[in-house]
PDB file of C-alpha atoms in Angstrom:
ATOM      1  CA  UNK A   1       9.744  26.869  -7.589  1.00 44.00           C
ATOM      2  CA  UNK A   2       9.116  29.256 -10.667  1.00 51.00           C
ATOM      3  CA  UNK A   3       6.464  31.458 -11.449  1.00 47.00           C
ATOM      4  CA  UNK A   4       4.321  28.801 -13.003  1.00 57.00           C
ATOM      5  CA  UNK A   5       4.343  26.536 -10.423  1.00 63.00           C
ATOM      6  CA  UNK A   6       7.102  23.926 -11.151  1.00 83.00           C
ATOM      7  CA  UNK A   7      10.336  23.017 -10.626  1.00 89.00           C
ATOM      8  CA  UNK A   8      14.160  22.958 -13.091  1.00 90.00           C
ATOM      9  CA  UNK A   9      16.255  20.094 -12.899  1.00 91.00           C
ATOM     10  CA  UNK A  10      18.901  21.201 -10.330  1.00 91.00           C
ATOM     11  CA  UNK A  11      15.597  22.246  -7.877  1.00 91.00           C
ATOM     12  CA  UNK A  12      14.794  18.393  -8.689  1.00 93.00           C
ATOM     13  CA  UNK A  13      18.002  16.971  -7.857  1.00 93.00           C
ATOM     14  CA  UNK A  14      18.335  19.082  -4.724  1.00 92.00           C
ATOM     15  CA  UNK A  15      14.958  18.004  -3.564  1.00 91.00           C
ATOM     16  CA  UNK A  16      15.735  14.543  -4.320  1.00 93.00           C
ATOM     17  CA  UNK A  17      19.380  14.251  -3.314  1.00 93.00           C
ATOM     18  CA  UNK A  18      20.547  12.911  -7.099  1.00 94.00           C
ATOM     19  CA  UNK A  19      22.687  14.477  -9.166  1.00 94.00           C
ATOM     20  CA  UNK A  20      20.910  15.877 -12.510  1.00 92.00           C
ATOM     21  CA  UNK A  21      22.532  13.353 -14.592  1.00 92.00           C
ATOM     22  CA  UNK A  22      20.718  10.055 -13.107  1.00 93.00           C
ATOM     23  CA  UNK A  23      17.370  12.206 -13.308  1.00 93.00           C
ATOM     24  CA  UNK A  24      18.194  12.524 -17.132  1.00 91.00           C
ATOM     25  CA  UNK A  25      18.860   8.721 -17.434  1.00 90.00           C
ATOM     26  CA  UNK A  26      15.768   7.707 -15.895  1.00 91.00           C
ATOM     27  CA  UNK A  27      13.939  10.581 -17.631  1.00 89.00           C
ATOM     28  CA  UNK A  28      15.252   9.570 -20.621  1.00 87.00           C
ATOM     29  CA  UNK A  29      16.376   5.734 -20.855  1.00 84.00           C
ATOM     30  CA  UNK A  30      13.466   4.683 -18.970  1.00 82.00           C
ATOM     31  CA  UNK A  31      10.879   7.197 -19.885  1.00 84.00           C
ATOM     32  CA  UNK A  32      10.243   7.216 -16.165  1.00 89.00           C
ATOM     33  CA  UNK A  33       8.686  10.873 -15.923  1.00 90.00           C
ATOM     34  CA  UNK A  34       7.834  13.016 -18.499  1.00 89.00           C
ATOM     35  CA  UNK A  35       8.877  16.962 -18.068  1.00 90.00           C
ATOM     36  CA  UNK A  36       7.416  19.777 -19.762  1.00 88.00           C
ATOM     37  CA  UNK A  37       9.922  21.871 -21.990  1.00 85.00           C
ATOM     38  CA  UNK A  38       9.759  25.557 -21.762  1.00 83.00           C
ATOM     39  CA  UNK A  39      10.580  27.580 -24.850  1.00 80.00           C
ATOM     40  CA  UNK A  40      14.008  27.823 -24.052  1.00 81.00           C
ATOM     41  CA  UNK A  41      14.362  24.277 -23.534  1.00 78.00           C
ATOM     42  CA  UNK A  42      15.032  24.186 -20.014  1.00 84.00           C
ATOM     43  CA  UNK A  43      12.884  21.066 -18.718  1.00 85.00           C
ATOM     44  CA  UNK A  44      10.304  21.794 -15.430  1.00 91.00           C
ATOM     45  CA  UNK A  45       8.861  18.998 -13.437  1.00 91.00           C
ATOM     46  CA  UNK A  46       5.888  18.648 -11.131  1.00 91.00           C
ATOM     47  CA  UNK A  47       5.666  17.646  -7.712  1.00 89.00           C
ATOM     48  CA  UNK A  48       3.829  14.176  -8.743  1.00 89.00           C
ATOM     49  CA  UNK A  49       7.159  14.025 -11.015  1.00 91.00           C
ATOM     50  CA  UNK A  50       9.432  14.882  -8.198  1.00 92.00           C
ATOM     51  CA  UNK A  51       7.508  11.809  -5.934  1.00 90.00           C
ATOM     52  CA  UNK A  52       7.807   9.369  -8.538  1.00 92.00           C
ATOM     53  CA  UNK A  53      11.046  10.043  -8.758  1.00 93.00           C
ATOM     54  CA  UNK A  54      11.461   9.641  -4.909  1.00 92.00           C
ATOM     55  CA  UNK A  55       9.454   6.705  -5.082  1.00 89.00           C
ATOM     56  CA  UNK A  56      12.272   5.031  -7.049  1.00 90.00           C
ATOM     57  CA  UNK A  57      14.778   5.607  -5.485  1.00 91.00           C
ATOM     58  CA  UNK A  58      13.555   4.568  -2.050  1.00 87.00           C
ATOM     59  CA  UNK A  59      13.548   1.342  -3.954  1.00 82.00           C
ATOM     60  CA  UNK A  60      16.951   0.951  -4.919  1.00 84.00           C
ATOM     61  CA  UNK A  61      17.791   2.246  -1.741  1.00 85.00           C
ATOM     62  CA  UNK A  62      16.301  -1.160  -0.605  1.00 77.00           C
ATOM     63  CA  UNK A  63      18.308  -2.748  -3.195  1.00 72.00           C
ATOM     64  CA  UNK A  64      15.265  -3.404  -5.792  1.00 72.00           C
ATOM     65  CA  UNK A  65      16.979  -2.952  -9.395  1.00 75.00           C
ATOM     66  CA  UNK A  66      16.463   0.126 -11.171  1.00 81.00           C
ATOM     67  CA  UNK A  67      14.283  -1.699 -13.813  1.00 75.00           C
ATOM     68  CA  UNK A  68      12.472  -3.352 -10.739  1.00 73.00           C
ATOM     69  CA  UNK A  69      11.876  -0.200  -9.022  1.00 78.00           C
ATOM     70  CA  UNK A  70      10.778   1.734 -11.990  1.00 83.00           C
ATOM     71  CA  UNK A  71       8.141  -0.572 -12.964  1.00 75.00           C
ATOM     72  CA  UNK A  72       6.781  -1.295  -9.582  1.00 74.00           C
ATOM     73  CA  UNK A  73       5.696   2.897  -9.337  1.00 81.00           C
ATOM     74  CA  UNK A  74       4.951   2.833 -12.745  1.00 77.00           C
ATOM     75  CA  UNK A  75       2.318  -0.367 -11.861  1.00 68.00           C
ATOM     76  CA  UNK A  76       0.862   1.308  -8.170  1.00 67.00           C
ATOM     77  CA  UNK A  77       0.787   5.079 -10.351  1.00 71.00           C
ATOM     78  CA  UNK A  78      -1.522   3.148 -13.555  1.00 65.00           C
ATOM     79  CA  UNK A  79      -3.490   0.935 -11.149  1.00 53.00           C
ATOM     80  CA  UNK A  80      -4.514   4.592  -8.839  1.00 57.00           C
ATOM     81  CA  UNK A  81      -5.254   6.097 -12.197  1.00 56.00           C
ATOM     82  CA  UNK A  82      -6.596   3.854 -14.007  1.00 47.00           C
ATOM     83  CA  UNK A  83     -10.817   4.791 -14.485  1.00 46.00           C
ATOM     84  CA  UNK A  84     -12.966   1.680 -14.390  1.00 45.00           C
ATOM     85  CA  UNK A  85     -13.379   0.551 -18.005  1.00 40.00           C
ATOM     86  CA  UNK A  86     -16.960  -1.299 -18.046  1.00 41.00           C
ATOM     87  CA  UNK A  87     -19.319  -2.178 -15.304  1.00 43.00           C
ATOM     88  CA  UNK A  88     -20.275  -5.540 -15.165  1.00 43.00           C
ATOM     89  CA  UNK A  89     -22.945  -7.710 -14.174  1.00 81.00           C
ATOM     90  CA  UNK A  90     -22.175  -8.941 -11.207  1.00 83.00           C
ATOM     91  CA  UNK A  91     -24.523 -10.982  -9.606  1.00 85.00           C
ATOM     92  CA  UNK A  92     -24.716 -13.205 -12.749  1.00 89.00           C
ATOM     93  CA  UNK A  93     -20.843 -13.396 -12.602  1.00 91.00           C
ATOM     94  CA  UNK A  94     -21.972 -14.914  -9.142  1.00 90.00           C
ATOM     95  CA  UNK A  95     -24.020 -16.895 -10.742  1.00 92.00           C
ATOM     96  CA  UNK A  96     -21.720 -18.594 -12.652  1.00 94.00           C
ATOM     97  CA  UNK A  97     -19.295 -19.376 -10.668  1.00 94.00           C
ATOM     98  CA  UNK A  98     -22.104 -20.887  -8.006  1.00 94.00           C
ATOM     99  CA  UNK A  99     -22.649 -23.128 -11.430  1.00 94.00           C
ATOM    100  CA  UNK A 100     -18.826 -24.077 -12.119  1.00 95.00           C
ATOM    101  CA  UNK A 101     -18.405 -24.728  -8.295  1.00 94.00           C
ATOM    102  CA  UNK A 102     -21.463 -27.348  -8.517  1.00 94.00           C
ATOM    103  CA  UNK A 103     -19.997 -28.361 -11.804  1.00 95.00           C
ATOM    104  CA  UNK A 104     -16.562 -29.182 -10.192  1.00 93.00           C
ATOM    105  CA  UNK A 105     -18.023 -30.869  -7.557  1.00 92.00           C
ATOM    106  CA  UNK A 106     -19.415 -33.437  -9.507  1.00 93.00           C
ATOM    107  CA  UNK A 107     -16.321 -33.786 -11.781  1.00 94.00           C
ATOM    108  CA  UNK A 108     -18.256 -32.921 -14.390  1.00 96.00           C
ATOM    109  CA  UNK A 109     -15.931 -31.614 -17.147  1.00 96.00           C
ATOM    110  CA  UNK A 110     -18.723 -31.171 -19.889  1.00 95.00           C
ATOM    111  CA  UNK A 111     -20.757 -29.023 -17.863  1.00 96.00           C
ATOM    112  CA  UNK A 112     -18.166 -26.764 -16.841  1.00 96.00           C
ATOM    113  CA  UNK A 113     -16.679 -26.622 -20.316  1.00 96.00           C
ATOM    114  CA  UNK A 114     -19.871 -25.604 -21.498  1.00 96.00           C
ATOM    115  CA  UNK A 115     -20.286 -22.978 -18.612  1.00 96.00           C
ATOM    116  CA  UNK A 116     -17.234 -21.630 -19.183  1.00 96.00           C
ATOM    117  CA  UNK A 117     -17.736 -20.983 -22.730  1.00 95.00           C
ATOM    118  CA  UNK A 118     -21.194 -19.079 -22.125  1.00 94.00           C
ATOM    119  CA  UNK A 119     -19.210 -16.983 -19.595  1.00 94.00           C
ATOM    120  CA  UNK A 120     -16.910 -16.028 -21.955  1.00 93.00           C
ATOM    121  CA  UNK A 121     -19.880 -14.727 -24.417  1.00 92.00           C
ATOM    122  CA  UNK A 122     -21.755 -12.649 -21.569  1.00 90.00           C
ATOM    123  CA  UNK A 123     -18.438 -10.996 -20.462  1.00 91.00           C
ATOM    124  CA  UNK A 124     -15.512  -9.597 -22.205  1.00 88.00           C
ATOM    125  CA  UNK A 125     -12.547 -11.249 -21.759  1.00 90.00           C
ATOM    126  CA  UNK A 126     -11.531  -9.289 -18.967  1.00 87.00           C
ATOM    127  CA  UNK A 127     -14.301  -9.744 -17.288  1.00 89.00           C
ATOM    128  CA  UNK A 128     -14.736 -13.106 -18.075  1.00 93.00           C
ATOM    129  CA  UNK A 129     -11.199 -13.516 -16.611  1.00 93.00           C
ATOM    130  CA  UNK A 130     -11.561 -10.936 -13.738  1.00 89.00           C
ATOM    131  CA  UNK A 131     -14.658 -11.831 -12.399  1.00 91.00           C
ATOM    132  CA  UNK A 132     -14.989 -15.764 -12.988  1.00 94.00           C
ATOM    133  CA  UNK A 133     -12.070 -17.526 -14.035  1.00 95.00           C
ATOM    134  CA  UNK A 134     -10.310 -16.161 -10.924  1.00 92.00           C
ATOM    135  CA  UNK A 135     -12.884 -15.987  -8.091  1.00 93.00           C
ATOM    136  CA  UNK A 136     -13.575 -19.605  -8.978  1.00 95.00           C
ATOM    137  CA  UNK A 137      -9.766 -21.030  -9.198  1.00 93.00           C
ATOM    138  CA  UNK A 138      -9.082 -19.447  -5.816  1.00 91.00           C
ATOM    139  CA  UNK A 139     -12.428 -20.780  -4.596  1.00 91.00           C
ATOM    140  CA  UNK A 140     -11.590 -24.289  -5.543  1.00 92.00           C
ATOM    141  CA  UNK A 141      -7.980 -23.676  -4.412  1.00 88.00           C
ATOM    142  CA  UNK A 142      -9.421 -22.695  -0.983  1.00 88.00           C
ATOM    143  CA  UNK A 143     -11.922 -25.438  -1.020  1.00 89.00           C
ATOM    144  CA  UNK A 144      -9.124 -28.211  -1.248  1.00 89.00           C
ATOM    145  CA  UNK A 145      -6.734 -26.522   0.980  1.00 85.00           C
ATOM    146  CA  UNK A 146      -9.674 -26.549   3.763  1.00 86.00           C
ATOM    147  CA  UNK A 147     -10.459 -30.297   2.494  1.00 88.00           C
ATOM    148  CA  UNK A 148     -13.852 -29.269   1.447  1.00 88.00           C
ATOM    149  CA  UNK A 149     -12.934 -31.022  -1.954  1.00 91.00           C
ATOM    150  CA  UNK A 150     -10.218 -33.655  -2.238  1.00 92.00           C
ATOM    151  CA  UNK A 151      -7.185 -33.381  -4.526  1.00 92.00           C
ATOM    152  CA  UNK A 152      -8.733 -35.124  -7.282  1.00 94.00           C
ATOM    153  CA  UNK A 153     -11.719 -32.589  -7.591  1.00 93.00           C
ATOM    154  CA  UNK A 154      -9.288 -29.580  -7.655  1.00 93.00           C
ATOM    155  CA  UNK A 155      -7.164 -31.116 -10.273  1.00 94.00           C
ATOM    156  CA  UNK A 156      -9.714 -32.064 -12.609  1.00 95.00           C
ATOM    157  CA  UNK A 157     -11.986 -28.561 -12.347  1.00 96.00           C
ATOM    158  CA  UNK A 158      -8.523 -26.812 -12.787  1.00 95.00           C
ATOM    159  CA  UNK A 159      -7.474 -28.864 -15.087  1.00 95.00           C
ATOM    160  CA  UNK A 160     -10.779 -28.021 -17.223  1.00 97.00           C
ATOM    161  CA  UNK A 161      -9.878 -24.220 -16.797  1.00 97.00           C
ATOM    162  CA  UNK A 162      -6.584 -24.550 -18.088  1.00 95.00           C
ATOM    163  CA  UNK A 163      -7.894 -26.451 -21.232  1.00 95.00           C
ATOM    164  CA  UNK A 164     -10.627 -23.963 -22.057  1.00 96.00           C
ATOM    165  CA  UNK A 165      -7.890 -20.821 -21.558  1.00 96.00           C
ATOM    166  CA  UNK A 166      -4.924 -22.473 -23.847  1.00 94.00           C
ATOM    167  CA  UNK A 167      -7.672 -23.529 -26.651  1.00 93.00           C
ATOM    168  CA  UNK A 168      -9.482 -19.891 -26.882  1.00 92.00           C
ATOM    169  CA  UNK A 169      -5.164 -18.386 -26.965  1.00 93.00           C
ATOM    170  CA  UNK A 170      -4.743 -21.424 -29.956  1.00 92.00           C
ATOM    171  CA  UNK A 171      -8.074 -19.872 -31.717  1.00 91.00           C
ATOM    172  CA  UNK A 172      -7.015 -16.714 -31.954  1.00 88.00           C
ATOM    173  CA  UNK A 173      -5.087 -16.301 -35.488  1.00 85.00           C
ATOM    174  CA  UNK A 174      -2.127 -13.947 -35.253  1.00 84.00           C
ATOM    175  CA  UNK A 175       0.263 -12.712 -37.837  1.00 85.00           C
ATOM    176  CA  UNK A 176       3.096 -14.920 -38.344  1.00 86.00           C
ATOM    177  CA  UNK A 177       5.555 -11.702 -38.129  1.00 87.00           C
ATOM    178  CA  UNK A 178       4.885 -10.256 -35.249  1.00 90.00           C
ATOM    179  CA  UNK A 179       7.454 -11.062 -31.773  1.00 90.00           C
ATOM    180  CA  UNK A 180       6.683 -14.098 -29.725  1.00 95.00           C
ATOM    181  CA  UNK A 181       6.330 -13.885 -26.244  1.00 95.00           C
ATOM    182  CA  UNK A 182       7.154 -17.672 -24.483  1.00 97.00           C
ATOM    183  CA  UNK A 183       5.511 -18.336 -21.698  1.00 96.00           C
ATOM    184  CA  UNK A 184       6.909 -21.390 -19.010  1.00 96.00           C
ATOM    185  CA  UNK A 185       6.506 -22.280 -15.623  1.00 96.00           C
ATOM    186  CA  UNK A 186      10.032 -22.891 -13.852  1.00 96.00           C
ATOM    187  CA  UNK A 187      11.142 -26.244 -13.423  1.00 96.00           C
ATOM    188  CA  UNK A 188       9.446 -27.961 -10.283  1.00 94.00           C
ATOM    189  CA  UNK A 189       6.389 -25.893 -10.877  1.00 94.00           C
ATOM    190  CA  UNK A 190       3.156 -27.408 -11.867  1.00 91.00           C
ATOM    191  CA  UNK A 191       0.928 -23.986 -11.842  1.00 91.00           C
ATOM    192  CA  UNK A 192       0.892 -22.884 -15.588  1.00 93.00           C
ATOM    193  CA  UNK A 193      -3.184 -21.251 -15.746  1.00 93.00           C
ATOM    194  CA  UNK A 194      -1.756 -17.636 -14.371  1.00 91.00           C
ATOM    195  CA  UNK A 195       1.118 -18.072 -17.559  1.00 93.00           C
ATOM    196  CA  UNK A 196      -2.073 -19.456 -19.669  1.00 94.00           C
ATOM    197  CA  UNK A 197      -3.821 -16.198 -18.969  1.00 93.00           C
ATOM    198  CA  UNK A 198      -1.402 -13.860 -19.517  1.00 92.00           C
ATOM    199  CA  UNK A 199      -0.170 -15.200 -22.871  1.00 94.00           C
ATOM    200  CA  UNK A 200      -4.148 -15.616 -23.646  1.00 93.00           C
ATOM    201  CA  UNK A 201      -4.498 -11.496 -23.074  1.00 91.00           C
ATOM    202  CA  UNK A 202      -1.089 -11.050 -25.563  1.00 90.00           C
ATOM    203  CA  UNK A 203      -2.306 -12.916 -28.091  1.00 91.00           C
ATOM    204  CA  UNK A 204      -6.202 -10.951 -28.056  1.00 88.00           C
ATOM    205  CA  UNK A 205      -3.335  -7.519 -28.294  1.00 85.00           C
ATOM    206  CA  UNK A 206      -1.875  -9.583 -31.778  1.00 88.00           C
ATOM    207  CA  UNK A 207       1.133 -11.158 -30.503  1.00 90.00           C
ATOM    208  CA  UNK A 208       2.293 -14.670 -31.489  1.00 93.00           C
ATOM    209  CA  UNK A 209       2.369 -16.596 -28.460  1.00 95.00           C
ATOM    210  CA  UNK A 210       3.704 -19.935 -27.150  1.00 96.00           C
ATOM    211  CA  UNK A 211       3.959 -22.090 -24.140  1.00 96.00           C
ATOM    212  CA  UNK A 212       6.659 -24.383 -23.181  1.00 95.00           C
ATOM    213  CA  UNK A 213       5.331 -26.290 -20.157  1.00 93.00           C
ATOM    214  CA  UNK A 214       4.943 -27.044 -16.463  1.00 92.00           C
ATOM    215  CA  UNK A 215       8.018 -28.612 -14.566  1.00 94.00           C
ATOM    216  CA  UNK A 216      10.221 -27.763 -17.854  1.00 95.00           C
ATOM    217  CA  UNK A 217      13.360 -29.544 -17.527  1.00 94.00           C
ATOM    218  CA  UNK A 218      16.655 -27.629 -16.696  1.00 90.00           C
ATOM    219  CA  UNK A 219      18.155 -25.739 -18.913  1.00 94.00           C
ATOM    220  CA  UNK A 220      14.740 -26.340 -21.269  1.00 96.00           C
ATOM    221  CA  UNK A 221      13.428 -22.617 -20.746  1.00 97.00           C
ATOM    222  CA  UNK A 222      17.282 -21.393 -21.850  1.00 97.00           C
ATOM    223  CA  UNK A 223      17.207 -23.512 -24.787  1.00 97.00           C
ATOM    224  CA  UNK A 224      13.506 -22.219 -25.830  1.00 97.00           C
ATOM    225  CA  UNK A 225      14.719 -18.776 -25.854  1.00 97.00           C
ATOM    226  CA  UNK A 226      17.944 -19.731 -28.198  1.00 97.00           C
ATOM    227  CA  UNK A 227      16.101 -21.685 -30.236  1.00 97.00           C
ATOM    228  CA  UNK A 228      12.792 -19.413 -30.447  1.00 96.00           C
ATOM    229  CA  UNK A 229      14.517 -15.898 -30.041  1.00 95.00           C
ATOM    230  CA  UNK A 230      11.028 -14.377 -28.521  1.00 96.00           C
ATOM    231  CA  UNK A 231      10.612 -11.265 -27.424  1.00 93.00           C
ATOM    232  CA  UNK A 232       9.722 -11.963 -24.035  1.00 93.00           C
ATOM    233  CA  UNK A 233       9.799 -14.821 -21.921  1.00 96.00           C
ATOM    234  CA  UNK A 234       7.300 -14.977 -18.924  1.00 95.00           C
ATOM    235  CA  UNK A 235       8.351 -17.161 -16.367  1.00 95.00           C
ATOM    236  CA  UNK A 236       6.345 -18.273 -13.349  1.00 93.00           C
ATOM    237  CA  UNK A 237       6.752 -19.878  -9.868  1.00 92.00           C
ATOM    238  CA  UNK A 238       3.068 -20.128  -8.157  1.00 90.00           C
ATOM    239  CA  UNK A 239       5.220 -22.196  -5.019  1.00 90.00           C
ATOM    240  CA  UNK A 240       8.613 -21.961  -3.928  1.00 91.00           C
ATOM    241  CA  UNK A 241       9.486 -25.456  -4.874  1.00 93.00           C
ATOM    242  CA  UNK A 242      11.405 -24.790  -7.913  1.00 94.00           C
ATOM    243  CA  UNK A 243      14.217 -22.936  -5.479  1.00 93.00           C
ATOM    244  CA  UNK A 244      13.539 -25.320  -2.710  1.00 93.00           C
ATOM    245  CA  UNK A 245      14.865 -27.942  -5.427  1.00 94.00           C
ATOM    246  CA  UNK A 246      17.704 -25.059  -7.001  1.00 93.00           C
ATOM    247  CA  UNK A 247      18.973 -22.476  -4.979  1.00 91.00           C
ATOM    248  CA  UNK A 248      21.055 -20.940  -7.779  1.00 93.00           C
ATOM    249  CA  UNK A 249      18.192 -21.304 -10.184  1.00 94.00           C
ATOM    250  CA  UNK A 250      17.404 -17.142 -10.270  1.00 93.00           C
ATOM    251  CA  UNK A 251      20.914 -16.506 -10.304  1.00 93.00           C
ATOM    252  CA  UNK A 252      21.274 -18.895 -13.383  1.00 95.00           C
ATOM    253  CA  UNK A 253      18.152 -17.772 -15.162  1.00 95.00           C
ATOM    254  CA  UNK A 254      19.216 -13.630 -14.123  1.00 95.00           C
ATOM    255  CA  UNK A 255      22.615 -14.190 -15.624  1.00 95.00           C
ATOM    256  CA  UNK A 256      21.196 -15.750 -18.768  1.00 97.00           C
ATOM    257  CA  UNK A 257      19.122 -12.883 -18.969  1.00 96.00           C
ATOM    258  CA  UNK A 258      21.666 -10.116 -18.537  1.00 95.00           C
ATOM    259  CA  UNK A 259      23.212 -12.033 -21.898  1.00 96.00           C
ATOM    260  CA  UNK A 260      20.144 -11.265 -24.032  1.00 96.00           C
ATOM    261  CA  UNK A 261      19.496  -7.622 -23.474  1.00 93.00           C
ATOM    262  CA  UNK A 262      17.052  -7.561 -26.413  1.00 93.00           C
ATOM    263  CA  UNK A 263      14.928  -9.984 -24.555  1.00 94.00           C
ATOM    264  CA  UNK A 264      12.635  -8.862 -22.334  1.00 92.00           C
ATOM    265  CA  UNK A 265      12.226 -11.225 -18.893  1.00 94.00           C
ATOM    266  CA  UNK A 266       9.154 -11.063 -16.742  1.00 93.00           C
ATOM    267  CA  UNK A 267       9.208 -13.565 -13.457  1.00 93.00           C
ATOM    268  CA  UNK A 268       5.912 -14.067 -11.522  1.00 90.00           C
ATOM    269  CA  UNK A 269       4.008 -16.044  -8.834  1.00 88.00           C
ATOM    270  CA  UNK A 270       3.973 -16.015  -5.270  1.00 86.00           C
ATOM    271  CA  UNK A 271       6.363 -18.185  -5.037  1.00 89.00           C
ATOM    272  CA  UNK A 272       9.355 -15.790  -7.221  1.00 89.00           C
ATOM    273  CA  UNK A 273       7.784 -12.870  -5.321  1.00 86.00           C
ATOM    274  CA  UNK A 274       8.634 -14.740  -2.056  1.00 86.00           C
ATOM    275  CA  UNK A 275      11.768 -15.940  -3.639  1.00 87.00           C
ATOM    276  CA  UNK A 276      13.441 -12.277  -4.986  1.00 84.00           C
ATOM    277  CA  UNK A 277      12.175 -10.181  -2.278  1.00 77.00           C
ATOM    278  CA  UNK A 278      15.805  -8.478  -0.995  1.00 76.00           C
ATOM    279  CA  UNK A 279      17.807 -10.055  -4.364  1.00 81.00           C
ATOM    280  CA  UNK A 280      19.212  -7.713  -6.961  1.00 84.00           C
ATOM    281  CA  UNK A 281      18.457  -9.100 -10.077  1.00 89.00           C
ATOM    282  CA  UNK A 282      20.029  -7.223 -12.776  1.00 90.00           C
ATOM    283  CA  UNK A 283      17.777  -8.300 -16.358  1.00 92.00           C
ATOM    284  CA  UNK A 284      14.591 -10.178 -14.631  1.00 92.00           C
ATOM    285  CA  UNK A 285      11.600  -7.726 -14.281  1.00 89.00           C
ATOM    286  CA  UNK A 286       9.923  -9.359 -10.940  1.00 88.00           C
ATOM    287  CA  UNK A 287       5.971  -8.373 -10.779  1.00 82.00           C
ATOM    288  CA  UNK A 288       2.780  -9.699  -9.900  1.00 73.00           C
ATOM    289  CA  UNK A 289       0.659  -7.444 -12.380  1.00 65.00           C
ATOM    290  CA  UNK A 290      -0.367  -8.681 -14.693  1.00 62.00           C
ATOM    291  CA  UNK A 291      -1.568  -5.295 -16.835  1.00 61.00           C
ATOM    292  CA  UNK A 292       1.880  -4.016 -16.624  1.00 60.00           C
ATOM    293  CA  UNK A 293       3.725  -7.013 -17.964  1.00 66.00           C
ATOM    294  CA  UNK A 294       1.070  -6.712 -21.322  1.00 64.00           C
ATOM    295  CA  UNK A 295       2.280  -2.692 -21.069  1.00 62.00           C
ATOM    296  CA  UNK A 296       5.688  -3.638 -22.055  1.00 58.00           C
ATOM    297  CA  UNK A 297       4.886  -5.983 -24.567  1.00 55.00           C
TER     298      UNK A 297
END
């Protein structure tokens, strides 16, 4: 270590085991860490540096990509940072939700329509999404899985949800020049609100956004992306039906994505996490974060 407390390159790679050019390629083509230049030039690194970059490559060594790895200790680093941005009310978050729940019970779409609109004026839309549209879905989700409510009481307060969180992205005027980001589910898969939601957020950061639809048929999401040429397609897989019904269905969908380098792939849902845990995927960026898929958009 030098006199200032940090470390060169070649004290890096010994400490790491990696020869000073990979550091340099994840330094610099993937902006993993960001070293200090001294006035000679010579770059110096900290120690949280030096266990980032250890953090990686455990990853790989566990065969996650590179792209994969990076972005998974890029997500846990952010979420440890990140300060709390607001302070909500909670108990009338509570409160809400206690409403919806009654609400669903009673099939009442109205109702919860209208709930879910005054929600979304006392909270921000983080908040709003955060701390009722996502305690409630996995209360209701719970509820039928324990056969507290039937199927048909699920469905339609879900249903409801899904309505309210595709009309507020269609309200929200963007310009017609900026990227698209297409959002699907994968074919077999019926869960599209977590897609909703995510292309809701892009759109409130300006993008143009657009989604294809649940149980897409094959070879529909490819198509999309030729046709549309977005900027990033989110994919998700809530269940692990859609590879229950296509076992070569990631393989297809990595390979098509390794042939469009200038499009960005995101792939979410328990059911892909399940699904890619162990693969190598060499172009799909597999995460269940949903802040660090809007970073990279």
């Amino acid at each position: 270590m030098n006199p200032i407390g940090k470390f060169t390159i070649r004290q890096v790679a010994e400490m790491t085991k990696l020869t000073t050019q990979v550091i340099r390629k994840w330094e610099e083509r993937y902006d993993l860490v960001k070293p200090e230049r001294l006035e000679n030039g010579y770059r110096v690194y900290t120690q949280q540096d030096i266990d980032t970059i250890l953090k990686v490559k455990s990853m790989v060594e566990q065969n996650f990509s590179l792209q994969t790895a990076i972005l998974t200790v890029r997500e846990t680093e952010a979420i440890q940072q990140k300060p709390r941005a607001f302070i909500a009310n909670e108990e009338l978050a509570e409160e809400y939700v206690v409403k919806m729940l009654e609400s669903g019970a009673h099939c009442d779409e109205g109702e919860l329509m209208r709930l879910l609109q005054r929600a979304n004026l006392d909270f921000p839309l983080p908040a709003f999404l955060q701390m009722i549209v996502r305690p409630f879905l996995r209360r209701i989700g719970s509820f039928w899985e324990s056969g507290v409510w039937p199927e048909y009481q699920e469905h339609i307060a879900s249903q409801v949800v899904r309505d309210y969180i595709a009309q507020l992205r269609r309200s929200i005027l963007t310009d017609s020049k900026m990227p698209l980001i297409l959002g699907s589910c994968l074919p077999f898969e019926q869960h599209e609100i977590p897609t909703q939601i995510i292309l809701l957020q892009a759109a409130q950061k300006g993008w143009r956004t657009m989604f294809l639809c649940p149980t897409p048929a094959s070879g529909a999401i490819e198509q999309a992306t030729l046709r549309l040429q977005p900027h990033t397609v989110i994919l998700s897989a809530m269940t692990s039906h859609p590879f229950q019904q296509d076992d070569q269905l990631l393989v297809r969908l990595d390979r098509f994505a390794a042939e469009h380098p200038h499009i960005r792939f995101f792939l979410g849902g328990a059911g892909a996490l399940g699904t890619a845990t162990g693969k190598k995927l060499n172009a799909i960026i597999v995460t269940e974060d949903i802040d660090m898929v809007l970073a990279f958009t």
